[in-house]
JSON list of C-alpha atoms in Angstrom, two decimals:
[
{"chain": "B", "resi": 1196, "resn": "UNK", "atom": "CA", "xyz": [0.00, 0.00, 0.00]},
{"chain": "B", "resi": 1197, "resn": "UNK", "atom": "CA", "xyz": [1.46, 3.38, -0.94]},
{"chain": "B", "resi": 1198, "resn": "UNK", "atom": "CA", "xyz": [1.61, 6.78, 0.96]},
{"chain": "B", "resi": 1199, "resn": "UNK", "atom": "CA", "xyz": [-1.55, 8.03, -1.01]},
{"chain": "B", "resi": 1200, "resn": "UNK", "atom": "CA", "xyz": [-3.89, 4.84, -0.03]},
{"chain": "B", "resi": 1201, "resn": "UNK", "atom": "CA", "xyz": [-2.92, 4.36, 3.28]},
{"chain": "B", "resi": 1202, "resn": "UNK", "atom": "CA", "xyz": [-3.89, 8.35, 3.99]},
{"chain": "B", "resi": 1203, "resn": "UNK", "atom": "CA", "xyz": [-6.98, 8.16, 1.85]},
{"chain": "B", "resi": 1204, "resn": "UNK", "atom": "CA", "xyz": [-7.31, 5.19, 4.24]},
{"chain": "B", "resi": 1205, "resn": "UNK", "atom": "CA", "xyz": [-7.38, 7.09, 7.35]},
{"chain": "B", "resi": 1206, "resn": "UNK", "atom": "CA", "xyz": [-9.26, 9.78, 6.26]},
{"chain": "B", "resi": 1207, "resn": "UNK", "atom": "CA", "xyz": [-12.35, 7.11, 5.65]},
{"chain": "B", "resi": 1208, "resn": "UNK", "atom": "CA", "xyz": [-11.47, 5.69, 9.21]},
{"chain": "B", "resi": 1209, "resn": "UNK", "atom": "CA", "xyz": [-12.05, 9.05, 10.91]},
{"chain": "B", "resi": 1210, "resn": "UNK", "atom": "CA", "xyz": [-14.83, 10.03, 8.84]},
{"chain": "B", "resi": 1211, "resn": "UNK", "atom": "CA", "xyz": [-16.86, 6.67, 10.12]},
{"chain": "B", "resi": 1212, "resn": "UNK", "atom": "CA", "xyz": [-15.98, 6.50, 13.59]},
{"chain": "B", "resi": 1213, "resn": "UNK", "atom": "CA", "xyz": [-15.21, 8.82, 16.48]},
{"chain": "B", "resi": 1214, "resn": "UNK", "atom": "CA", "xyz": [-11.89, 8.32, 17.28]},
{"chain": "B", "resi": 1215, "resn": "UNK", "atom": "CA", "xyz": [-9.87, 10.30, 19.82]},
{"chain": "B", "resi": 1216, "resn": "UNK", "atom": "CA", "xyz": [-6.01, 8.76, 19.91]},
{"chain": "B", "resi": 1217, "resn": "UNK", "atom": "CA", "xyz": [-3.63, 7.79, 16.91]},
{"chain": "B", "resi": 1218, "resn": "UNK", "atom": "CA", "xyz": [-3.17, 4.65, 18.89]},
{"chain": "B", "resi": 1219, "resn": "UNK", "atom": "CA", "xyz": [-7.39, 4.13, 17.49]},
{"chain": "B", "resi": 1220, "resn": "UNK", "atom": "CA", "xyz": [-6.40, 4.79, 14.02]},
{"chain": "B", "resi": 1221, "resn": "UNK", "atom": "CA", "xyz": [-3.06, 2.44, 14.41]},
{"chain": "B", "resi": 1222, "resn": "UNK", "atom": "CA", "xyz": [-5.25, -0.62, 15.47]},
{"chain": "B", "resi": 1223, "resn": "UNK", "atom": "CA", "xyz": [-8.41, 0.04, 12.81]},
{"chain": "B", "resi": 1224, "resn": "UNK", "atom": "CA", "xyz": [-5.55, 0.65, 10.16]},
{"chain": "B", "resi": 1225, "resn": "UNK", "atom": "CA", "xyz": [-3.98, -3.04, 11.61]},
{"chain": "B", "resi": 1226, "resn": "UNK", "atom": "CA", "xyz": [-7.09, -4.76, 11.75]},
{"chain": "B", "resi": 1227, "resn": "UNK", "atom": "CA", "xyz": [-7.31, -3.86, 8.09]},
{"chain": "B", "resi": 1228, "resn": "UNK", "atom": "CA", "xyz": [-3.94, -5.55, 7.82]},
{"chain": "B", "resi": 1229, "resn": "UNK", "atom": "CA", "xyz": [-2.00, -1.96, 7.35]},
{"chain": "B", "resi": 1230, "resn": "UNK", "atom": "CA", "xyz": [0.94, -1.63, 9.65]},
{"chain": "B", "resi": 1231, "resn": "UNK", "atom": "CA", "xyz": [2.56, 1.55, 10.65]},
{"chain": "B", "resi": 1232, "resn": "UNK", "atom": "CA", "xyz": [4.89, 2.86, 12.38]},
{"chain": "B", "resi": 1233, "resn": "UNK", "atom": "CA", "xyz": [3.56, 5.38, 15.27]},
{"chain": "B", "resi": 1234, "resn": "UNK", "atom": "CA", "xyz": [6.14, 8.00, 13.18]},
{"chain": "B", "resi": 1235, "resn": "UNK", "atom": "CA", "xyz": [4.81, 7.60, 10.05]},
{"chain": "B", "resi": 1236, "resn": "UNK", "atom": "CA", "xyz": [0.90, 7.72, 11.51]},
{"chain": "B", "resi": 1237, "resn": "UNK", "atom": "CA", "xyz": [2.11, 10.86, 12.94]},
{"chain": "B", "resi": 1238, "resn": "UNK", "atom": "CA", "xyz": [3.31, 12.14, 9.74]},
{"chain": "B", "resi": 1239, "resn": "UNK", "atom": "CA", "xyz": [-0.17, 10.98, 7.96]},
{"chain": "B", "resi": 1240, "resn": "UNK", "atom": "CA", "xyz": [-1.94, 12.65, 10.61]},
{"chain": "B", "resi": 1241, "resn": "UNK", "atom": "CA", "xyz": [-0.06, 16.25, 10.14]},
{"chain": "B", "resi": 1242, "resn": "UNK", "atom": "CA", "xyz": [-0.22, 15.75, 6.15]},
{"chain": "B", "resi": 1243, "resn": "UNK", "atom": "CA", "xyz": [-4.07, 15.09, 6.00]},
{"chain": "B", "resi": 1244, "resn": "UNK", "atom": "CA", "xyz": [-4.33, 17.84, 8.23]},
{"chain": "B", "resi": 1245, "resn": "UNK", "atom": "CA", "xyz": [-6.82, 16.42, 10.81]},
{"chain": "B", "resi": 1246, "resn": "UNK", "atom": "CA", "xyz": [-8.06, 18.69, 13.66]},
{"chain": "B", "resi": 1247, "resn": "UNK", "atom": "CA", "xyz": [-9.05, 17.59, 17.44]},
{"chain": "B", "resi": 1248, "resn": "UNK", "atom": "CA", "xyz": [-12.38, 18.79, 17.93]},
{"chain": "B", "resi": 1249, "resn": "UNK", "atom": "CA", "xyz": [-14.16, 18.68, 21.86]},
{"chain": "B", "resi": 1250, "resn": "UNK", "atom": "CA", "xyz": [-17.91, 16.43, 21.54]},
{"chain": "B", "resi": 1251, "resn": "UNK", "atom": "CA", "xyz": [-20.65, 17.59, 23.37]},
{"chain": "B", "resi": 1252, "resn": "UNK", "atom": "CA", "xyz": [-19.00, 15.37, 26.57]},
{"chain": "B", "resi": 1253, "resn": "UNK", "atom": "CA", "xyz": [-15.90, 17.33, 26.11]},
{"chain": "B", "resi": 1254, "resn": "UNK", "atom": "CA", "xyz": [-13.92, 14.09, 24.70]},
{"chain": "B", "resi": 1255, "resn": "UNK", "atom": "CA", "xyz": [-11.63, 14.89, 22.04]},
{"chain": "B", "resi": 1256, "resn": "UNK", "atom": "CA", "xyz": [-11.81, 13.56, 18.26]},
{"chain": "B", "resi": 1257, "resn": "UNK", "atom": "CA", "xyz": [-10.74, 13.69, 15.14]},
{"chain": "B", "resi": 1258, "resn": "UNK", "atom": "CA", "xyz": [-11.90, 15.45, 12.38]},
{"chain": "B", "resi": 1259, "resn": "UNK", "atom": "CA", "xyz": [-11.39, 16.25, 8.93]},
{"chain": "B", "resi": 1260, "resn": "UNK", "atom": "CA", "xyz": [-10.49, 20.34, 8.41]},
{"chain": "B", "resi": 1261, "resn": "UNK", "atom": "CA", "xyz": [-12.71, 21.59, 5.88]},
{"chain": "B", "resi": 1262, "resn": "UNK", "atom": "CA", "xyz": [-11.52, 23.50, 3.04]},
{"chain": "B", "resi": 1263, "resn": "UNK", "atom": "CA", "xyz": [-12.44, 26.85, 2.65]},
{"chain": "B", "resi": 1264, "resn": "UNK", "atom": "CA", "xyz": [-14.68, 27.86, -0.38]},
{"chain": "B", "resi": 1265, "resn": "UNK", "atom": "CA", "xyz": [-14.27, 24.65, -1.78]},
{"chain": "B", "resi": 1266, "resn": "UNK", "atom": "CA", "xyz": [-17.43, 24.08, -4.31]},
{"chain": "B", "resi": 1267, "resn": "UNK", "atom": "CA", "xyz": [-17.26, 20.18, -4.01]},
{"chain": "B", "resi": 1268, "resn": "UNK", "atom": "CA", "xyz": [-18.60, 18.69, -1.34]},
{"chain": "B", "resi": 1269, "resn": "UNK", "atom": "CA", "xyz": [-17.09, 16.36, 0.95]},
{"chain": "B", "resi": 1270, "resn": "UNK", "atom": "CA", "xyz": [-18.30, 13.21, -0.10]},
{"chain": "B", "resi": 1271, "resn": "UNK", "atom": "CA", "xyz": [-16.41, 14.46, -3.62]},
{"chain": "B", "resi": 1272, "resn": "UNK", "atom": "CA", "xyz": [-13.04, 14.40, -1.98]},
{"chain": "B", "resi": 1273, "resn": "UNK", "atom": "CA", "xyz": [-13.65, 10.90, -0.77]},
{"chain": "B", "resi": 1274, "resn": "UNK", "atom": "CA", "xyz": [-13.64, 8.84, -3.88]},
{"chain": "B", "resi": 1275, "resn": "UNK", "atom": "CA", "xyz": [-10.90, 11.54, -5.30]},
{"chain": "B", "resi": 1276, "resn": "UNK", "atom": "CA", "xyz": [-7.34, 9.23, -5.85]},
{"chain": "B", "resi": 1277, "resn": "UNK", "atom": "CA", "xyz": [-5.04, 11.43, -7.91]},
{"chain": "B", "resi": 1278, "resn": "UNK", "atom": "CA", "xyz": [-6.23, 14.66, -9.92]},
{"chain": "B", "resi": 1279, "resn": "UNK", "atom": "CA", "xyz": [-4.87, 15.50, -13.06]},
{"chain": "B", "resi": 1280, "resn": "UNK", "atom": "CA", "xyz": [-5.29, 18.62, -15.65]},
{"chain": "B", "resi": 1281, "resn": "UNK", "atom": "CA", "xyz": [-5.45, 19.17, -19.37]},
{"chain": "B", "resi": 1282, "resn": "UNK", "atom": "CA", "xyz": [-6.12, 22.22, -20.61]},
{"chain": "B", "resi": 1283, "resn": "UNK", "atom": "CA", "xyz": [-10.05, 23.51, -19.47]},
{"chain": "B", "resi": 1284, "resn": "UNK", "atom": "CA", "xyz": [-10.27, 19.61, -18.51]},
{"chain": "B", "resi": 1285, "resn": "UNK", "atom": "CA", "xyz": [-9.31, 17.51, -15.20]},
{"chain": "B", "resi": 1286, "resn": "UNK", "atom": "CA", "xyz": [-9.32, 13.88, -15.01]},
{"chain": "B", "resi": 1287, "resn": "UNK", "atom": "CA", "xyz": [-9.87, 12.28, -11.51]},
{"chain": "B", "resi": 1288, "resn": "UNK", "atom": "CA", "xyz": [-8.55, 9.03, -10.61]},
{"chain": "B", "resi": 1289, "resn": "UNK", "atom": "CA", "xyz": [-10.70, 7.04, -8.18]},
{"chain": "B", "resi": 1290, "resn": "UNK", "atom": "CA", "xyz": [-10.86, 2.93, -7.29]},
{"chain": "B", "resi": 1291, "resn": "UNK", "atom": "CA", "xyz": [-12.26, 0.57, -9.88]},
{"chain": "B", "resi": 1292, "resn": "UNK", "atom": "CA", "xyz": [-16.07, 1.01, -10.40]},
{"chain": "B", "resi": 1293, "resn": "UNK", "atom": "CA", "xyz": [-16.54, 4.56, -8.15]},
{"chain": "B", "resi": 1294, "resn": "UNK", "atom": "CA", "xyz": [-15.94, 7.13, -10.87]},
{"chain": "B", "resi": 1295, "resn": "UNK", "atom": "CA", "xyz": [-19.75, 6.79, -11.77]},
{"chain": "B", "resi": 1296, "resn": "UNK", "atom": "CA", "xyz": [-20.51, 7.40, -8.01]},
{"chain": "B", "resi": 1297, "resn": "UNK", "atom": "CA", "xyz": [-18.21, 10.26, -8.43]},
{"chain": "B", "resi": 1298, "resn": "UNK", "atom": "CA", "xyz": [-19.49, 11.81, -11.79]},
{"chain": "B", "resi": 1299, "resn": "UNK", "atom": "CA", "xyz": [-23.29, 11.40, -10.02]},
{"chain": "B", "resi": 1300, "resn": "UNK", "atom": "CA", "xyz": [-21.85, 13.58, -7.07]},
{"chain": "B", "resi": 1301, "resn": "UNK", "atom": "CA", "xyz": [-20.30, 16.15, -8.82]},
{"chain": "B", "resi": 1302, "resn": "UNK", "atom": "CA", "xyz": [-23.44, 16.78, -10.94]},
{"chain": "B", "resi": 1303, "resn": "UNK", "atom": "CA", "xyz": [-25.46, 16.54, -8.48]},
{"chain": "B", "resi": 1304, "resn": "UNK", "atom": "CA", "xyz": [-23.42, 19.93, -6.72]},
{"chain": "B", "resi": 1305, "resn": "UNK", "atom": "CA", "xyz": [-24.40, 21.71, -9.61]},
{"chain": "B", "resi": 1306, "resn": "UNK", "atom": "CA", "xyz": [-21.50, 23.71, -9.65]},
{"chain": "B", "resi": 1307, "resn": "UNK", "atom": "CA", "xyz": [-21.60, 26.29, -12.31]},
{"chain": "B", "resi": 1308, "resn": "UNK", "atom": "CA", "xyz": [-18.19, 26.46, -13.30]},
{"chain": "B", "resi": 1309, "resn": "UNK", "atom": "CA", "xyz": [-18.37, 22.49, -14.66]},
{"chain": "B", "resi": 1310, "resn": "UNK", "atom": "CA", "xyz": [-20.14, 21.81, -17.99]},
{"chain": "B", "resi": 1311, "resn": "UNK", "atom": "CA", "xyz": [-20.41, 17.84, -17.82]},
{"chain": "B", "resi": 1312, "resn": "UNK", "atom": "CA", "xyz": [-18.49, 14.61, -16.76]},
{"chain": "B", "resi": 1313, "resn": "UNK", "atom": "CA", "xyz": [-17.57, 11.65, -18.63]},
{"chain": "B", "resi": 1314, "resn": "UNK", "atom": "CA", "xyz": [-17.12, 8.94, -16.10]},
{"chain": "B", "resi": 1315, "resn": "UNK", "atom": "CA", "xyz": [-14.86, 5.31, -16.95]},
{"chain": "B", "resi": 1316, "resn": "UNK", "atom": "CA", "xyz": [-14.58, 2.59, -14.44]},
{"chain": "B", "resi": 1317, "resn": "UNK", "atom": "CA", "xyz": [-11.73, 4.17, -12.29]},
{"chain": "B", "resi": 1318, "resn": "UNK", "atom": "CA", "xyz": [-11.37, 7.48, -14.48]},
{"chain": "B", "resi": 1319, "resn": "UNK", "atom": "CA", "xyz": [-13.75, 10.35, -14.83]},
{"chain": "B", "resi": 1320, "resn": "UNK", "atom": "CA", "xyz": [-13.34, 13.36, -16.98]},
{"chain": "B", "resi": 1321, "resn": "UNK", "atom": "CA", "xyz": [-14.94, 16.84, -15.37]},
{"chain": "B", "resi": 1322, "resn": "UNK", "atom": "CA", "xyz": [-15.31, 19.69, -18.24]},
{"chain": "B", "resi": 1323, "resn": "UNK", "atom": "CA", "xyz": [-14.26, 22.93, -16.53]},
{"chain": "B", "resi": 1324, "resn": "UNK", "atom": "CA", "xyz": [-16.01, 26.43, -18.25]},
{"chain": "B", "resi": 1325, "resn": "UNK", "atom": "CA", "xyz": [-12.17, 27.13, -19.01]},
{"chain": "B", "resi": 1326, "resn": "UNK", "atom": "CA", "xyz": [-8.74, 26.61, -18.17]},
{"chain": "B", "resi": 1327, "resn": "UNK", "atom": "CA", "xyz": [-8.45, 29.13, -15.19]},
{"chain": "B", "resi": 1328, "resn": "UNK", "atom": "CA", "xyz": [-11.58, 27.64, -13.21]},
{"chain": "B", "resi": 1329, "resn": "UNK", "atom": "CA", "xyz": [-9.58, 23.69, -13.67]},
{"chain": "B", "resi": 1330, "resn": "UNK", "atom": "CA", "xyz": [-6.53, 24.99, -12.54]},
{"chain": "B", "resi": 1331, "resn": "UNK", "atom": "CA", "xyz": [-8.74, 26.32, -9.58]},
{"chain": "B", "resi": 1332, "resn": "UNK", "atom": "CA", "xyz": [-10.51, 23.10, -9.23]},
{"chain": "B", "resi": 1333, "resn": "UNK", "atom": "CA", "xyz": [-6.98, 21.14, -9.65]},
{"chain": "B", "resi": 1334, "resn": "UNK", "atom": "CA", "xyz": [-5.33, 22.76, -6.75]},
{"chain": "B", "resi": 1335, "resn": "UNK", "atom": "CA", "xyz": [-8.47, 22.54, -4.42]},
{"chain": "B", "resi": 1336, "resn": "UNK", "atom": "CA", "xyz": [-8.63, 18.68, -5.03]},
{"chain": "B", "resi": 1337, "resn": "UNK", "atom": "CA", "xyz": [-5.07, 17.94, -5.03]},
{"chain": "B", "resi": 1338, "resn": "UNK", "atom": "CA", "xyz": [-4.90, 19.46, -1.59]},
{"chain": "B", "resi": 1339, "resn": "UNK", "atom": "CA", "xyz": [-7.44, 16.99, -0.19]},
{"chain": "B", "resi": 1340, "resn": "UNK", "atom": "CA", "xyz": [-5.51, 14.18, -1.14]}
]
């Protein structure tokens, strides 16, 4: 498993369960058979950029840190793999048989700025209005990766 799995990884961990310690993320990472070292968790950790957030019985958890102005939704950055750019265009990389999921999403935000998507198995093509708004869109996605 490279870097880029085992972080999209944990970022599916903490978004399905409240966890408060990396120790929690080491052993639902090793009961998925994904062994780290408490260094490299760490490192994931500060990379994904994951905030501690206080629960309404002042227990701390993990969270995901939003992005600021970002016009795709969460649930968009979760199938998101590997973003790539040509011209007005971006091509999104996700797992085998989730780019549909991912095309549906993205429509479904109606974002103005995107004229259509053109979704493979694993690949899915987003249309941009023009080649400053996918260099926008690029750089916003990337970051969440």
């Amino acid at each position: 498993m490279n870097k880029m799995e085992r972080q999209n990884q944990i970022k599916r961990i903490v978004q399905s369960n409240h966890i408060g310690t990396q120790e929690e993320i080491k052993n639902y990472l090793q009961k998925e058979g994904i062994l780290v070292t408490q260094a490299t968790l760490s490192r994931d950790l500060r990379e994904i950029g994951l905030l501690k957030l206080r629960d309404e019985q002042g227990k701390l958890y993990y969270s995901l840190s939003e992005p600021v102005a970002s016009p795709f939704s969460p649930d968009v950055r979760f199938y998101v793999l590997k973003v790539d750019r040509a011209g007005f265009m971006l091509v999104l990389h996700t797992n085998l048989g989730e780019a549909d999921v991912l095309a549906n999403l993205i429509d479904n935000d109606a974002i103005e700025d995107v004229l259509g998507t053109i979704a493979g198995a694993d690949t899915l093509l987003v249309i941009c209005r023009d080649e400053d708004i996918a260099k926008r869109f690029e750089k916003d996605l990337a970051a969440s990766i």
